Structures are given as C-alpha cells and as structure tokens.
Coordinates of C-alpha atoms in Angstrom, one line a residue:
Chain A
M20 CA 0.0 0.0 0.0
N21 CA 2.8 2.3 1.0
R22 CA 4.8 1.4 -2.1
L23 CA 1.8 2.1 -4.3
F24 CA 1.3 5.5 -2.7
I25 CA 4.9 6.4 -3.4
S26 CA 4.6 5.2 -7.0
I27 CA 1.6 7.4 -7.5
K28 CA 3.4 10.3 -5.9
I29 CA 6.4 9.9 -8.2
A30 CA 4.2 9.6 -11.3
L31 CA 2.3 12.8 -10.4
S32 CA 5.6 14.6 -9.8
V33 CA 6.9 13.6 -13.2
I34 CA 3.7 14.7 -14.9
L35 CA 3.7 18.0 -13.1
L36 CA 7.3 18.6 -14.0
F37 CA 6.6 17.7 -17.6
V38 CA 3.6 20.0 -17.7
S39 CA 5.4 22.9 -16.1
G40 CA 8.4 22.3 -18.4
V41 CA 6.2 22.3 -21.5
Q42 CA 4.5 25.5 -20.2
L43 CA 8.0 27.1 -19.6
Y44 CA 9.1 26.5 -23.2
A45 CA 5.7 27.1 -24.7
Q46 CA 5.3 30.5 -23.1
D47 CA 6.9 32.6 -25.8
D48 CA 4.5 35.3 -24.9
M49 CA 6.1 35.9 -21.5
T50 CA 6.3 39.5 -20.4
A51 CA 9.6 41.2 -19.6
D52 CA 8.8 41.1 -15.9
E53 CA 8.0 37.4 -16.0
I54 CA 11.3 36.7 -17.8
I55 CA 13.3 38.7 -15.2
Q56 CA 11.4 36.9 -12.4
T57 CA 12.2 33.5 -13.8
M58 CA 15.8 34.4 -14.5
T59 CA 16.2 35.7 -11.0
E60 CA 14.8 32.5 -9.5
T61 CA 17.1 30.4 -11.7
M62 CA 20.2 32.5 -10.8
N63 CA 19.3 32.6 -7.1
P64 CA 18.5 29.2 -5.8
E65 CA 17.1 28.8 -2.3
Q66 CA 20.5 27.8 -0.9
A67 CA 23.9 27.4 -2.3
K68 CA 27.4 26.6 -1.1
G69 CA 30.5 26.7 -3.2
K70 CA 34.1 27.6 -3.7
I71 CA 35.0 30.3 -6.3
K72 CA 38.3 31.2 -8.0
M73 CA 38.4 34.8 -8.9
T74 CA 41.1 36.1 -11.3
I75 CA 41.7 39.8 -11.9
V76 CA 43.5 40.7 -15.1
T77 CA 44.8 44.3 -15.0
T78 CA 45.4 46.7 -17.9
T79 CA 49.0 45.7 -18.0
G80 CA 48.1 42.0 -18.1
Q81 CA 49.1 41.3 -14.5
E82 CA 47.0 38.7 -12.7
R83 CA 45.8 38.5 -9.1
T84 CA 44.0 35.3 -8.0
F85 CA 41.6 35.0 -5.1
E86 CA 39.8 31.9 -3.8
Y87 CA 36.9 32.1 -1.5
N88 CA 34.1 30.0 0.0
T89 CA 30.6 31.3 -0.7
F90 CA 27.3 30.6 1.0
S91 CA 23.9 32.0 0.2
K92 CA 20.4 31.5 1.5
N93 CA 16.8 32.8 0.8
Q94 CA 17.5 33.1 -2.9
G95 CA 20.6 35.2 -2.3
E96 CA 19.0 37.6 0.1
K97 CA 21.7 36.5 2.6
S98 CA 25.2 35.8 1.4
L99 CA 28.6 35.2 3.0
M100 CA 32.1 35.1 1.5
K101 CA 35.2 33.8 3.2
Y102 CA 38.5 34.3 1.6
V103 CA 40.8 31.3 1.4
K104 CA 43.6 32.8 -0.8
P105 CA 45.8 34.8 -1.1
K106 CA 47.4 34.8 2.3
R107 CA 47.0 38.6 2.5
V108 CA 43.3 38.4 2.9
R109 CA 43.0 34.8 4.3
D110 CA 40.0 34.4 6.7
Q111 CA 38.6 37.9 5.8
A112 CA 34.9 37.6 5.4
I113 CA 32.1 39.7 3.9
L114 CA 28.5 39.3 5.1
M115 CA 25.7 40.7 3.0
L116 CA 22.1 40.8 4.2
N117 CA 18.9 42.2 2.7
N118 CA 20.3 41.8 -0.8
A119 CA 23.6 43.7 0.1
D120 CA 21.8 46.6 1.6
D121 CA 23.6 45.7 4.8
I122 CA 27.3 44.8 4.5
W123 CA 29.8 43.8 7.2
V124 CA 33.4 43.0 6.7
Y125 CA 35.5 40.9 9.2
F126 CA 39.2 41.5 9.4
P127 CA 40.9 38.5 11.1
R128 CA 44.2 40.2 12.0
T129 CA 42.4 42.7 14.2
R130 CA 39.3 40.6 14.9
R131 CA 37.3 43.7 14.0
V132 CA 33.9 43.6 12.3
R133 CA 33.1 46.8 10.4
K134 CA 29.7 47.7 9.0
L135 CA 29.7 49.4 5.6
A136 CA 27.0 51.8 4.4
T137 CA 25.2 51.1 1.1
H138 CA 27.4 53.5 -0.8
A139 CA 30.2 51.0 -0.3
K140 CA 28.3 48.7 -2.7
K141 CA 29.9 50.8 -5.4
Q142 CA 33.4 49.8 -4.2
K143 CA 35.3 47.2 -6.1
L144 CA 35.7 43.8 -4.5
E145 CA 39.4 43.5 -3.8
G146 CA 40.2 45.7 -6.8
S147 CA 38.2 43.4 -9.2
D148 CA 35.7 44.5 -11.8
F149 CA 32.9 43.2 -9.6
S150 CA 31.4 45.6 -7.1
Y151 CA 29.7 44.4 -3.9
E152 CA 26.4 45.4 -5.7
D153 CA 27.2 43.0 -8.6
L154 CA 27.5 40.1 -6.2
G155 CA 25.0 40.7 -3.5
S156 CA 21.8 42.2 -5.0
S157 CA 19.8 39.2 -6.0
D158 CA 16.5 40.9 -6.5
E159 CA 17.9 44.2 -7.9
F160 CA 16.7 43.6 -11.4
I161 CA 13.1 43.2 -10.2
D162 CA 12.9 46.0 -7.6
E163 CA 15.2 48.7 -9.0
Y164 CA 14.5 48.6 -12.7
D165 CA 11.7 48.8 -15.3
A166 CA 12.1 46.2 -18.0
V167 CA 11.2 46.2 -21.7
L168 CA 11.3 43.1 -23.9
H169 CA 12.9 43.5 -27.4
R170 CA 13.1 41.1 -30.3
D171 CA 14.9 37.8 -29.7
E172 CA 18.6 37.8 -30.5
K173 CA 21.3 35.0 -30.6
K174 CA 24.2 35.0 -28.2
Q175 CA 26.7 32.1 -27.9
R176 CA 24.6 30.3 -30.6
K177 CA 21.5 30.3 -28.3
V178 CA 18.2 32.1 -28.9
C179 CA 17.8 34.7 -26.2
Y180 CA 15.3 37.1 -24.9
K181 CA 16.7 40.6 -25.2
L182 CA 15.7 42.9 -22.3
E183 CA 16.4 46.5 -21.6
L184 CA 16.2 47.6 -18.0
T185 CA 16.0 51.3 -17.0
R186 CA 16.6 52.4 -13.5
K187 CA 13.5 53.5 -11.6
P188 CA 13.6 57.2 -10.7
E189 CA 13.5 56.5 -6.9
S190 CA 16.2 53.8 -7.2
S191 CA 19.8 54.1 -5.9
A192 CA 21.1 51.2 -8.0
G193 CA 24.6 51.8 -9.4
Y194 CA 23.7 51.5 -13.2
S195 CA 21.4 53.7 -15.1
R196 CA 20.6 51.1 -17.8
I197 CA 21.1 47.4 -18.4
L198 CA 20.8 45.3 -21.5
M199 CA 20.6 41.6 -21.0
W200 CA 20.3 38.5 -23.2
V201 CA 18.6 35.6 -21.4
D202 CA 18.8 32.1 -22.8
K203 CA 15.2 31.0 -23.7
E204 CA 16.0 27.4 -22.8
T205 CA 17.8 27.7 -19.4
F206 CA 16.8 31.2 -18.3
V207 CA 20.5 31.9 -17.6
P208 CA 21.6 35.5 -18.7
L209 CA 24.3 34.8 -21.2
V210 CA 25.4 38.5 -21.5
I211 CA 24.6 41.5 -19.4
D212 CA 25.7 45.0 -20.4
Y213 CA 25.9 47.6 -17.7
Y214 CA 25.7 51.3 -18.5
H215 CA 27.1 54.2 -16.4
D216 CA 25.4 55.5 -13.3
V217 CA 25.1 59.0 -14.8
D218 CA 25.4 58.6 -18.6
P219 CA 23.0 55.9 -19.9
E220 CA 24.8 55.8 -23.2
L221 CA 28.2 55.0 -21.6
W222 CA 28.9 51.3 -21.7
E223 CA 30.7 50.5 -18.5
K224 CA 30.8 46.7 -18.1
E225 CA 29.9 43.5 -19.8
L226 CA 29.2 40.3 -18.0
V227 CA 29.5 37.0 -19.9
C228 CA 28.3 33.7 -18.5
G229 CA 29.6 30.4 -19.9
D230 CA 30.2 26.7 -19.3
I231 CA 26.6 26.2 -18.3
E232 CA 26.0 22.9 -16.4
L233 CA 23.0 21.3 -14.8
I234 CA 23.9 20.9 -11.1
D235 CA 21.4 19.6 -8.5
G236 CA 18.7 20.4 -11.1
I237 CA 19.7 24.0 -11.6
Y238 CA 21.4 25.5 -14.7
T239 CA 24.6 27.0 -13.5
P240 CA 27.1 29.2 -15.4
M241 CA 30.4 27.7 -14.1
K242 CA 32.4 30.6 -15.5
I243 CA 31.5 34.3 -15.3
V244 CA 33.7 37.0 -16.8
M245 CA 33.1 40.7 -16.1
Y246 CA 34.8 43.0 -18.7
N247 CA 35.3 46.6 -17.7
K248 CA 35.0 48.6 -20.9
L249 CA 36.3 51.8 -19.4
D250 CA 39.4 50.5 -17.7
N251 CA 40.1 47.7 -20.2
T252 CA 40.4 45.1 -17.5
H253 CA 38.5 42.0 -16.7
T254 CA 37.8 39.6 -13.9
S255 CA 36.7 36.0 -14.1
M256 CA 34.9 33.9 -11.5
E257 CA 35.0 30.1 -11.8
F258 CA 33.1 27.7 -9.6
I259 CA 35.6 25.1 -8.2
E260 CA 32.7 23.5 -6.3
I261 CA 29.0 24.3 -6.1
K262 CA 26.1 22.5 -4.3
Y263 CA 22.5 23.6 -4.0
D264 CA 21.2 20.6 -2.1
V265 CA 22.4 22.0 1.2
D266 CA 20.8 23.1 4.5
L267 CA 22.7 26.1 5.7
P268 CA 21.9 27.3 9.3
D269 CA 20.7 30.9 9.8
N270 CA 23.4 31.6 12.3
L271 CA 26.0 31.2 9.5
F272 CA 24.9 34.6 8.3
T273 CA 25.8 36.5 11.4
E274 CA 28.9 38.0 12.9
M275 CA 29.5 34.7 14.6
G276 CA 29.4 32.9 11.2
M277 CA 31.9 35.3 9.8
Q278 CA 34.4 34.5 12.5
K279 CA 33.9 30.8 12.6
Chain B
M18 CA 50.9 32.6 35.6
S19 CA 50.7 34.0 32.1
R20 CA 53.9 32.1 31.2
L21 CA 52.2 29.0 32.5
C22 CA 49.2 29.7 30.3
T23 CA 51.4 30.4 27.3
G24 CA 53.3 27.2 27.8
L25 CA 50.1 25.2 28.1
I26 CA 48.6 26.6 25.0
I27 CA 51.8 26.0 23.0
C28 CA 51.8 22.4 24.2
L29 CA 48.2 22.0 23.1
L30 CA 49.0 23.5 19.8
I31 CA 51.9 21.2 19.2
G32 CA 49.8 18.3 20.5
A33 CA 47.1 19.1 18.1
H34 CA 49.6 19.3 15.3
V35 CA 51.1 16.0 16.2
R36 CA 47.7 14.4 16.4
A37 CA 46.2 15.8 13.2
Q38 CA 49.0 17.3 11.2
E39 CA 46.7 20.2 10.6
L40 CA 48.7 23.2 11.9
D41 CA 48.6 26.1 9.5
I42 CA 51.7 28.3 9.4
Y43 CA 51.5 31.6 7.7
G44 CA 52.4 35.2 8.3
Y45 CA 54.4 38.1 6.8
F46 CA 57.7 39.8 6.6
E47 CA 57.7 43.5 6.9
P48 CA 60.8 45.6 6.3
Q49 CA 60.2 49.3 7.0
Y50 CA 62.5 52.3 6.3
M51 CA 61.6 55.5 8.1
G52 CA 63.3 58.8 7.7
L53 CA 63.0 62.1 9.6
Y54 CA 64.2 65.6 8.8
R55 CA 64.4 67.8 11.8
G56 CA 66.1 71.1 11.4
S57 CA 69.1 70.5 9.3
N58 CA 69.5 66.9 10.5
Y59 CA 68.4 63.7 8.9
Y60 CA 67.7 60.6 11.0
Q61 CA 66.5 57.2 10.2
I62 CA 65.1 54.3 12.2
N63 CA 64.4 51.2 10.3
S64 CA 63.0 47.8 11.2
N65 CA 62.5 44.3 10.0
K66 CA 59.5 42.6 11.4
L67 CA 58.6 38.9 10.9
R68 CA 55.3 37.6 12.1
V69 CA 54.5 33.9 12.0
D70 CA 51.0 32.8 12.7
L71 CA 50.1 29.3 13.8
K72 CA 46.6 28.1 13.7
S73 CA 44.9 24.7 14.2
S74 CA 41.3 23.8 14.0
S75 CA 41.8 20.0 14.0
I76 CA 39.3 19.5 16.8
E77 CA 35.7 20.5 15.9
N78 CA 34.6 23.8 17.5
V79 CA 38.1 24.3 19.0
E80 CA 40.6 26.7 17.5
F81 CA 44.2 27.1 18.7
G82 CA 46.1 30.2 17.5
A83 CA 49.3 32.0 18.2
N84 CA 51.6 34.5 16.5
I85 CA 55.2 35.1 17.1
I86 CA 56.8 38.4 16.3
Y87 CA 60.5 39.0 15.7
L88 CA 61.4 42.7 15.5
L89 CA 64.8 44.0 14.7
Y90 CA 65.7 47.7 14.6
F91 CA 68.6 49.5 13.0
G92 CA 69.5 53.1 12.4
K93 CA 69.1 55.6 15.2
K94 CA 67.7 53.5 18.0
N95 CA 68.2 55.9 20.9
W96 CA 66.1 59.0 21.2
N97 CA 65.4 61.5 24.0
I98 CA 61.8 62.7 24.0
L99 CA 62.8 66.0 25.5
D100 CA 64.6 66.9 22.3
F101 CA 61.2 67.2 20.6
L102 CA 59.5 69.3 23.3
P103 CA 59.5 73.1 23.5
E104 CA 62.3 74.7 25.5
R105 CA 59.9 76.3 27.9
I106 CA 59.0 72.8 29.1
T107 CA 62.4 71.1 28.9
S108 CA 64.2 73.9 30.7
G109 CA 62.3 73.1 33.8
V110 CA 63.3 69.4 33.8
P111 CA 66.1 68.7 36.3
S112 CA 69.2 67.4 34.5
E113 CA 69.4 64.4 36.8
I114 CA 66.1 63.0 35.5
Q115 CA 66.6 63.8 31.9
P116 CA 68.1 60.4 31.0
L117 CA 64.8 58.9 32.1
F118 CA 63.2 60.4 29.0
Q119 CA 65.4 58.2 26.8
L120 CA 63.5 56.1 24.4
T121 CA 65.3 53.0 23.0
Y122 CA 64.0 50.8 20.2
K123 CA 65.0 47.3 21.4
D124 CA 65.1 44.2 19.3
S125 CA 62.4 41.9 20.5
F126 CA 61.0 38.4 20.1
F127 CA 57.6 37.7 21.7
L128 CA 54.3 35.9 21.5
D129 CA 51.9 38.6 20.6
N130 CA 48.8 36.4 20.5
V131 CA 48.3 32.9 21.9
Y132 CA 44.8 31.7 22.6
I133 CA 42.2 28.9 22.6
R134 CA 38.8 29.5 21.2
L135 CA 35.9 27.2 21.9
S136 CA 32.7 27.9 20.0
N137 CA 29.4 26.5 18.9
S138 CA 26.6 28.2 16.9
R139 CA 25.6 30.6 19.7
F140 CA 28.6 30.8 22.0
A141 CA 32.3 31.5 21.8
L142 CA 34.9 31.4 24.6
M143 CA 38.4 32.7 24.0
V144 CA 41.1 32.4 26.5
G145 CA 44.7 33.8 26.2
K146 CA 46.5 36.7 24.7
Q147 CA 44.3 38.0 21.9
Q148 CA 43.3 40.9 19.7
I149 CA 40.6 43.1 21.2
S150 CA 38.9 45.8 19.0
L151 CA 36.0 47.8 20.2
G152 CA 34.0 50.7 18.8
T153 CA 33.1 52.2 15.5
G154 CA 35.5 55.1 15.3
Y155 CA 38.3 55.1 12.7
F156 CA 40.8 57.7 14.1
S157 CA 40.1 56.9 17.8
N158 CA 37.9 54.6 19.8
P159 CA 36.7 56.1 23.1
T160 CA 35.2 52.8 24.2
D161 CA 38.4 50.9 23.6
V162 CA 40.6 51.1 26.7
F163 CA 43.0 48.4 25.4
N164 CA 44.5 50.1 22.4
V165 CA 45.7 53.6 21.5
K166 CA 45.7 54.1 17.7
D167 CA 48.5 55.9 15.9
A168 CA 46.9 59.1 14.6
L169 CA 48.9 58.9 11.4
D170 CA 48.3 55.2 10.8
P171 CA 45.2 54.2 12.7
T172 CA 44.5 50.9 11.0
Y173 CA 47.8 49.3 11.8
E174 CA 47.5 46.1 13.8
Q175 CA 47.4 46.4 17.6
P176 CA 49.1 44.2 20.2
G177 CA 47.4 41.3 21.9
H178 CA 46.0 41.5 25.4
N179 CA 45.5 38.8 28.0
A180 CA 41.9 38.2 28.5
V181 CA 39.1 35.7 28.9
R182 CA 36.3 36.6 26.5
M183 CA 32.9 35.2 26.1
D184 CA 30.5 36.0 23.3
L185 CA 26.8 35.0 23.4
F186 CA 24.9 35.3 20.1
L187 CA 21.3 35.4 21.3
R188 CA 19.6 36.3 18.0
P189 CA 21.1 37.0 14.5
R190 CA 21.8 40.7 15.4
L191 CA 21.8 40.6 19.2
S192 CA 24.9 39.6 21.1
V193 CA 26.5 40.0 24.5
M194 CA 30.2 40.1 25.1
A195 CA 31.7 39.6 28.6
L196 CA 35.5 40.1 29.0
Y197 CA 37.8 39.7 32.0
S198 CA 41.3 41.1 31.6
P199 CA 43.4 39.8 34.6
L200 CA 45.9 42.2 36.1
E201 CA 48.3 40.6 38.6
M202 CA 45.5 38.2 39.5
D203 CA 43.7 40.8 41.5
W204 CA 40.0 40.7 40.8
Q205 CA 39.2 44.2 42.0
N206 CA 41.8 45.9 39.9
S207 CA 41.4 43.7 36.8
G208 CA 39.4 44.8 33.8
K209 CA 35.8 43.6 33.6
L210 CA 33.8 44.5 30.5
V211 CA 30.2 43.9 29.3
R212 CA 29.1 44.9 25.9
I213 CA 25.6 44.5 24.3
K214 CA 25.3 44.8 20.6
V215 CA 22.0 45.0 18.7
G216 CA 21.1 45.6 15.1
L217 CA 18.0 47.7 14.3
G218 CA 17.3 48.3 10.6
H219 CA 20.4 49.5 8.9
F220 CA 22.0 50.4 12.2
D221 CA 24.2 48.5 14.7
F222 CA 24.1 49.9 18.3
S223 CA 26.3 48.9 21.2
V224 CA 26.5 49.7 24.9
T225 CA 29.7 49.1 26.8
G226 CA 30.4 49.0 30.6
Y227 CA 33.9 48.6 31.8
E228 CA 35.7 48.7 35.1
M229 CA 39.5 48.8 35.4
Q230 CA 42.5 50.2 37.1
H231 CA 43.6 53.5 35.6
T232 CA 47.3 54.3 35.7
S233 CA 48.7 57.8 35.3
T234 CA 52.3 59.0 35.7
D235 CA 53.6 62.2 37.0
F236 CA 56.6 62.8 34.8
Y237 CA 58.0 65.5 37.0
T238 CA 58.5 63.0 39.8
F239 CA 57.9 59.7 38.0
E240 CA 55.3 58.8 40.6
I241 CA 52.6 56.4 39.4
T242 CA 49.0 56.9 40.5
Q243 CA 46.5 54.1 40.2
Q244 CA 42.7 54.5 40.7
R245 CA 39.5 52.8 39.8
R246 CA 37.9 53.9 36.5
R247 CA 34.5 53.0 35.3
L248 CA 33.5 53.6 31.7
L249 CA 30.0 53.8 30.2
G250 CA 30.2 53.9 26.4
V251 CA 27.8 53.8 23.5
D252 CA 28.4 53.5 19.8
F253 CA 26.5 53.1 16.6
V254 CA 27.1 52.7 12.9
G255 CA 24.6 52.9 10.0
E256 CA 23.4 55.0 7.2
L257 CA 21.7 58.4 6.9
L258 CA 20.8 60.2 3.6
G259 CA 23.1 57.9 1.7
L260 CA 26.1 58.6 3.9
G261 CA 27.7 56.1 6.2
V262 CA 27.4 57.5 9.7
W263 CA 28.8 56.5 13.1
A264 CA 29.4 57.8 16.5
E265 CA 31.2 56.5 19.6
G266 CA 31.4 58.1 23.0
A267 CA 32.4 57.2 26.5
Y268 CA 32.0 58.8 29.9
N269 CA 34.7 57.9 32.5
F270 CA 33.9 57.9 36.2
M271 CA 37.1 58.4 38.2
K272 CA 37.5 57.5 41.8
Q273 CA 40.0 60.3 42.6
D274 CA 40.5 62.6 39.6
D275 CA 37.8 64.5 37.7
D276 CA 35.5 62.5 35.5
F277 CA 36.2 62.9 31.8
Y278 CA 34.5 62.0 28.5
E279 CA 35.5 61.5 24.9
F280 CA 33.4 61.1 21.7
I281 CA 33.8 60.8 18.0
L282 CA 31.3 61.5 15.1
G283 CA 32.0 60.2 11.6
I284 CA 30.7 60.1 8.1
D285 CA 31.9 58.5 4.9
Y286 CA 30.9 58.2 1.3
T287 CA 32.1 56.4 -1.9
F288 CA 31.7 58.3 -5.1
E289 CA 30.9 56.6 -8.4
S290 CA 34.5 57.0 -9.5
G291 CA 35.6 54.9 -6.6
L292 CA 36.8 57.9 -4.6
Y293 CA 36.4 57.1 -0.9
T294 CA 36.1 59.9 1.6
L295 CA 35.9 59.9 5.4
L296 CA 35.6 62.7 8.0
E297 CA 35.6 62.4 11.8
Y298 CA 35.3 65.0 14.6
H299 CA 36.9 64.0 17.8
H300 CA 36.5 65.6 21.2
N301 CA 38.6 64.6 24.3
S302 CA 37.6 66.5 27.4
P303 CA 41.0 66.1 29.2
G304 CA 42.7 67.7 26.2
K305 CA 43.5 71.4 26.4
T306 CA 42.2 74.3 24.2
D307 CA 45.3 76.5 24.6
H308 CA 48.6 75.0 23.5
T309 CA 50.6 77.3 25.8
E310 CA 49.1 75.2 28.6
Y311 CA 50.5 71.9 27.4
D312 CA 52.9 70.8 30.0
L313 CA 55.4 68.0 30.4
N314 CA 52.8 65.6 31.7
D315 CA 50.5 66.3 28.7
W316 CA 53.2 65.6 26.2
M317 CA 54.6 62.5 28.0
R318 CA 51.2 61.0 28.6
Y319 CA 50.4 61.5 25.0
F320 CA 53.7 59.8 23.8
V321 CA 53.3 56.8 26.1
G322 CA 49.6 56.4 25.4
E323 CA 48.2 57.3 28.8
T324 CA 46.0 59.9 27.0
K325 CA 44.8 59.8 23.4
T326 CA 45.2 63.5 22.4
I327 CA 46.5 66.6 24.2
S328 CA 44.4 69.0 22.2
Q329 CA 40.7 68.9 23.0
D330 CA 39.1 69.0 19.5
Q331 CA 40.4 67.7 16.2
I332 CA 39.1 66.8 12.8
Y333 CA 40.4 63.7 11.0
G334 CA 40.0 63.3 7.2
F335 CA 40.8 60.4 5.0
I336 CA 40.6 60.1 1.2
Q337 CA 41.5 57.2 -1.1
Y338 CA 41.3 56.7 -4.8
P339 CA 42.2 53.7 -7.0
V340 CA 44.3 55.5 -9.5
A341 CA 45.2 52.3 -11.3
D342 CA 44.3 48.6 -11.0
L343 CA 46.8 47.9 -8.3
I344 CA 47.6 51.3 -7.0
M345 CA 45.7 53.4 -4.5
I346 CA 46.6 57.0 -3.7
G347 CA 45.2 59.0 -0.9
G348 CA 46.1 60.4 2.5
S349 CA 44.8 61.6 5.8
T350 CA 45.0 64.8 7.7
V351 CA 44.5 65.6 11.3
F352 CA 43.6 69.2 12.1
S353 CA 43.7 70.3 15.7
I354 CA 40.9 72.8 16.1
S355 CA 42.2 73.7 19.6
D356 CA 45.7 74.7 18.7
Q357 CA 45.3 75.3 14.9
S358 CA 48.0 72.9 13.8
I359 CA 47.8 70.3 11.1
A360 CA 49.4 67.0 10.1
L361 CA 49.3 65.9 6.5
V362 CA 49.8 62.3 5.6
P363 CA 49.9 61.5 1.9
M364 CA 50.0 57.8 1.0
V365 CA 50.5 55.5 -1.9
Y366 CA 49.7 51.8 -1.8
Y367 CA 50.8 49.4 -4.5
S368 CA 50.0 45.7 -4.7
I369 CA 53.3 45.0 -6.5
F370 CA 53.0 41.2 -6.6
E371 CA 50.3 38.6 -5.6
N372 CA 51.4 38.6 -2.0
V373 CA 53.6 41.7 -1.8
D374 CA 52.3 45.1 -0.9
L375 CA 54.2 48.4 -0.8
T376 CA 53.1 51.4 1.2
L377 CA 54.7 54.9 1.1
M378 CA 53.5 57.3 3.7
L379 CA 54.8 60.8 4.5
N380 CA 54.1 62.9 7.6
L381 CA 54.2 66.6 7.2
Y382 CA 53.6 68.7 10.3
V383 CA 52.4 72.3 9.8
G384 CA 52.3 74.1 13.1
E385 CA 54.2 76.5 15.4
E386 CA 56.5 75.2 18.1
G387 CA 54.6 73.9 21.1
K388 CA 51.6 72.8 19.1
I389 CA 50.5 69.2 18.8
F390 CA 51.6 69.0 15.1
S391 CA 54.5 71.4 15.4
S392 CA 57.0 71.4 12.4
S393 CA 59.8 71.3 15.0
L394 CA 58.7 67.6 15.7
G395 CA 60.3 66.8 12.3
N396 CA 58.9 65.8 8.9
G397 CA 59.5 62.5 7.3
G398 CA 57.9 59.3 6.2
F399 CA 58.4 55.7 5.6
I400 CA 58.3 53.0 3.0
R401 CA 57.0 49.7 4.1
A402 CA 56.8 46.3 2.3
Q403 CA 54.6 43.5 3.4
V404 CA 55.4 40.0 2.0
Y405 CA 52.8 37.5 3.0
F406 CA 53.5 33.8 3.1

C-alpha cells in the first residue's frame, strides 16, 4: 500500500514537472517582468554553497588570483564570502544581508567587524571588476529597474530574450541602464551590459556567462567574466565547487558565522 | 601565571599538530625604512618585522592560535623625547632625571597572540592573549581602553591582550560580550567588561560598561597613581541620507580625579568614480584648548599612550582613490581645532605582486613650536613592504 502510494506520488511529480516544463518552453509570450522573475529565480536558488576562484586581469596584463568559499540563502538575500587565498586576505569575510543593503566586513588580523553603508556597494571587491552590488543584490533587477522586452537575438549560438532595463527614478542602483540576453531554454543570462550611473549611453561593463552545467537540477554558469569597458580590465569567476542541495543554518549569516 | 598559560597553549598547539598534522603556518615579513628631517639633521630608524601565525582547528569547535613576532631595529635606536619638546618645558626638567626620558628601540621576540577559542553556533569562549577591538571610530575609539591608535596610521594592527572573552549570540543581530582582563590576578583591579550589541534596521548599536584600574604617571616625579575607572560607552554605525554615519562616546567615572569624556562622530561616502572619503570629529575632554598650557605631563602621557590626544578638539579626514588597478593614492589629515596645527599624511599603496604590498607614507607637520603638530617635531615618512607567506 505504501509502495503504491509512493509510485503514484512519483508519477504525479513527473507529470507535473513535464507539464510545467512544457509550459515554460511554450510560453513565448512571457512578459519582460516574467522573464526577469524566472531568470532571478534560476540564478538565485534557495540555498547554495561553493568555492570560487576569482582572477583579476589588469590593464598591464598582471593577474591576481583569489579563492573564497561562498554561502547563500533565501535566494541570495543572505550571502557570506570567506577568503581562502591569497594569504594577505585569508579568513577575511564579507557578510551581505537584505540583498547587500547591509554589508559587514570581518578583518581577522584585528578581529574587527566593520559595517559598511550602502554607498560601499559601489566599491570594487578586492580591486576586481565586480562591485559588492554586482555580487549581492539578487532581487535588484526586479525591484530597482523597469524592464522592456525587445526582439529575440542570438548570443553564444543560443536564442535569447533581449531585455532592456531602465533604473526606476527612486532607485539608488549603481547602473542607469542594463541590457541583457537571457537564454530561452535555461533562463541563464548569457550576456549583461551595464551602463554608467550618470550617462545611460556610456557602456561600463559586460558580464558574460559560460560553461553552463545542470547541477542539482539548476542550470549554473560555471564561469562568469566581467569586462570593464572603461578601464580595459576583466575579472573571471569560476566555480571550483557548487552545491544547491544543502541546508545552511541561519546563524551562519551572522557576525559569529563570519568569524567561525 | 601568564607564562604557564602560554606554555600550556603552545603544548596544546603542538599536541594538536602531532595528532592531526593540521597546523597552518602563515604570516608576513615587513621591512620598513623610516626617515625624519628635523632642522638641518636627517635621522633614520628602520625595522625588519617577521610575524609567524600558527593556527589549528583540528578538533571540531576548537581553535588554537598564536603568532610570534621577531622585530629588529637598525639606524638611530636611541632618542630622547625631551629633544622634541618646546624649550619652555624642557628647561624646567632637572638634568638628573633627563636620562629617564630616553626612548630606546630594542630588538624583540615575543608571543603577541596565543589563545584557545571554543565555539558553537551561539557561543564563543576565547582564553589567552588576543586581539581586542572595540568601537566604530576610525581615528580613535573612546570605548576601547585596550588600544591607542597611531593618529597617522590608525588601521595598523594592535598588540594582543591577556583576557578571557565570552560572546553569546542570542539572536542574529543581538549579542552579548563579557570580558575579563586579569591584572596581577587581583579581581578588584582587573578589567571587567560587558558589551551588548543590537542591530536595528540598517544600524548597529552597542552599549559598553567597563571597570578597570587606571594608571597615570607624573613625569616630573615619576610617581605612578592608580585608581579605579568606570566607563560607560555607546556607539552606533549605520546610514543616513546615503552617507555612512557612526558615533562613539564614553563617559569615564574616576575614583579620585575629575571624570572625563570622549566622543567621535564620523561620516563616509564612496563616489561613483571609486573615490572614498571619510571625515571624523573627535572631542577629548581632558585635552586642552590652549597650546601654551601643554605641560610635560600632557606631552609625555600622549607619547606613552596614557592619553589619546593633548588638544581637545580635532578633525580627521581620509581620502583614497584607485588611480590604477593595483595602485591606491590618498592620504589623511588631522587638524587640531584647539591649537590650529595640522598633520598631512599623503599615502601611496601598490600591490606589486600577488602577496607583496608596498606602502609609502609621509608625515608633514604644519604648526608652530609647542603645538601638537609642530613642524619642529620633524617631517619625514616611511616606505613599508609586506610580504605574505
């Protein structure tokens, strides 16, 4: 009886998955907001734990490599980064809550925790081409921007939704305008172009996502590269490890969690 | 007793290493070349510092840590502090006690930190010589009685302090810290601190209560006075109108001397270009408003860290800009409102290799003789490399 119940449950789940999948691909009439919502959900799974290698390439071609452990919860609303390499920043930790509206940095040499104001979101992360804002604001595209859907375009040989996001007048987001190309199959943004805070025509950065793999049922770009068009530098982030099937405790995302 | 504790912790560290072979060894080497022009003379005092950190977390929820510092000086190692003070002060110092104002940079080899930390998800207990950092101020921390920051280089690491520290994390943004800092194993005269920290919205607030023995020296007679000091401090950090804002203040209840207070107010902002700016106002009630009243005790207590400033009001400014990928330029300035003197500290930071940083810092004093930033104190600077391993 119990086995039969389980079999029915599995069968129902498969049907539901199939139906929802069919709906996903069949909905070519999705609105811009729906696409952004689906993309945000895809890119911000409920929980994640991983190790990232970040490589900064400077204008003169010099490289700086960082490695850090990363943890996120509540679809990226809470995130924690702990540096592993290089030795200079080893054990330094960055806690971001409320989609990076609240940021704390822990300095292990002095055992000091310093809270940063939101303007610090504009600061480069260890001199990279990523700002705190680029890494921490999971819901920013939904809350801070108005989106318009353009005609489909191909990027990396994939058919993509092309979206144009314009910053809402009341928003304090760091970019005035964003263009993005979202893969129609996986809902991963393959390319995101960021435009300057003040000048919406000035192309500031380009984010390119690649090496997309299905991990724990979630499409994951294993390599992300941010090109700074103004400084002619770029920074890549590669997942060394990533797991979504984890249960992270809430107290990991606290001062205590930063120091542990 | 402290030697016994140190020995015990090192044994545990080595024991843990032997057991699990999981002892991390890392640290840095820091050569520093410092020059000073004073009048027509040039002096230099240089140092080579090696810090080796040991850390082991081989037992779950238990961390052993230590760092050993080896510090070698060369150049002009002997200084007499009286050479830097106005003649109206030094002329009154009897010649027989003048050698007592000699300052000698001695080579040293010591354990700066050595501790055990036991923790679980809501609790941490740390015993041993450890880093203690309190407060939200950048230039100075009125609630931090353990450390005195260098006004020209306030973020440089501070020495370790013997303490037993317990942290309780009651809720995600509510914690209580209790700290006991033993002094000659006398409970009454030892430091006892309680600090409650709570997060409300985009702000973090803390209240600190501390009782300790306060030491002050009369440098005319070299008599040391000790009395009970109780401190009540508050601090917060958060955001207002897009600016980072913070404040930190402490009122000190003295058993014999007059009570005194100190506070700091600060703001910071990062511009779109990456330019970071910070401004702080600092008030120290024991400081003086008229530089002609600075006496030998004021200067000496300032030099040895018994008081944080000798002028009552000052403004601290800091600016930093990433001029290239791996190069930061900037600087700081301290302006004494009380005596109208100023210190300018331009700075260049260069990440020259993956684990090698270079820092060039100058200190330029613009003030008349007898003021806190008098040009007669000398102008100079240093170049410092930090090689991490």
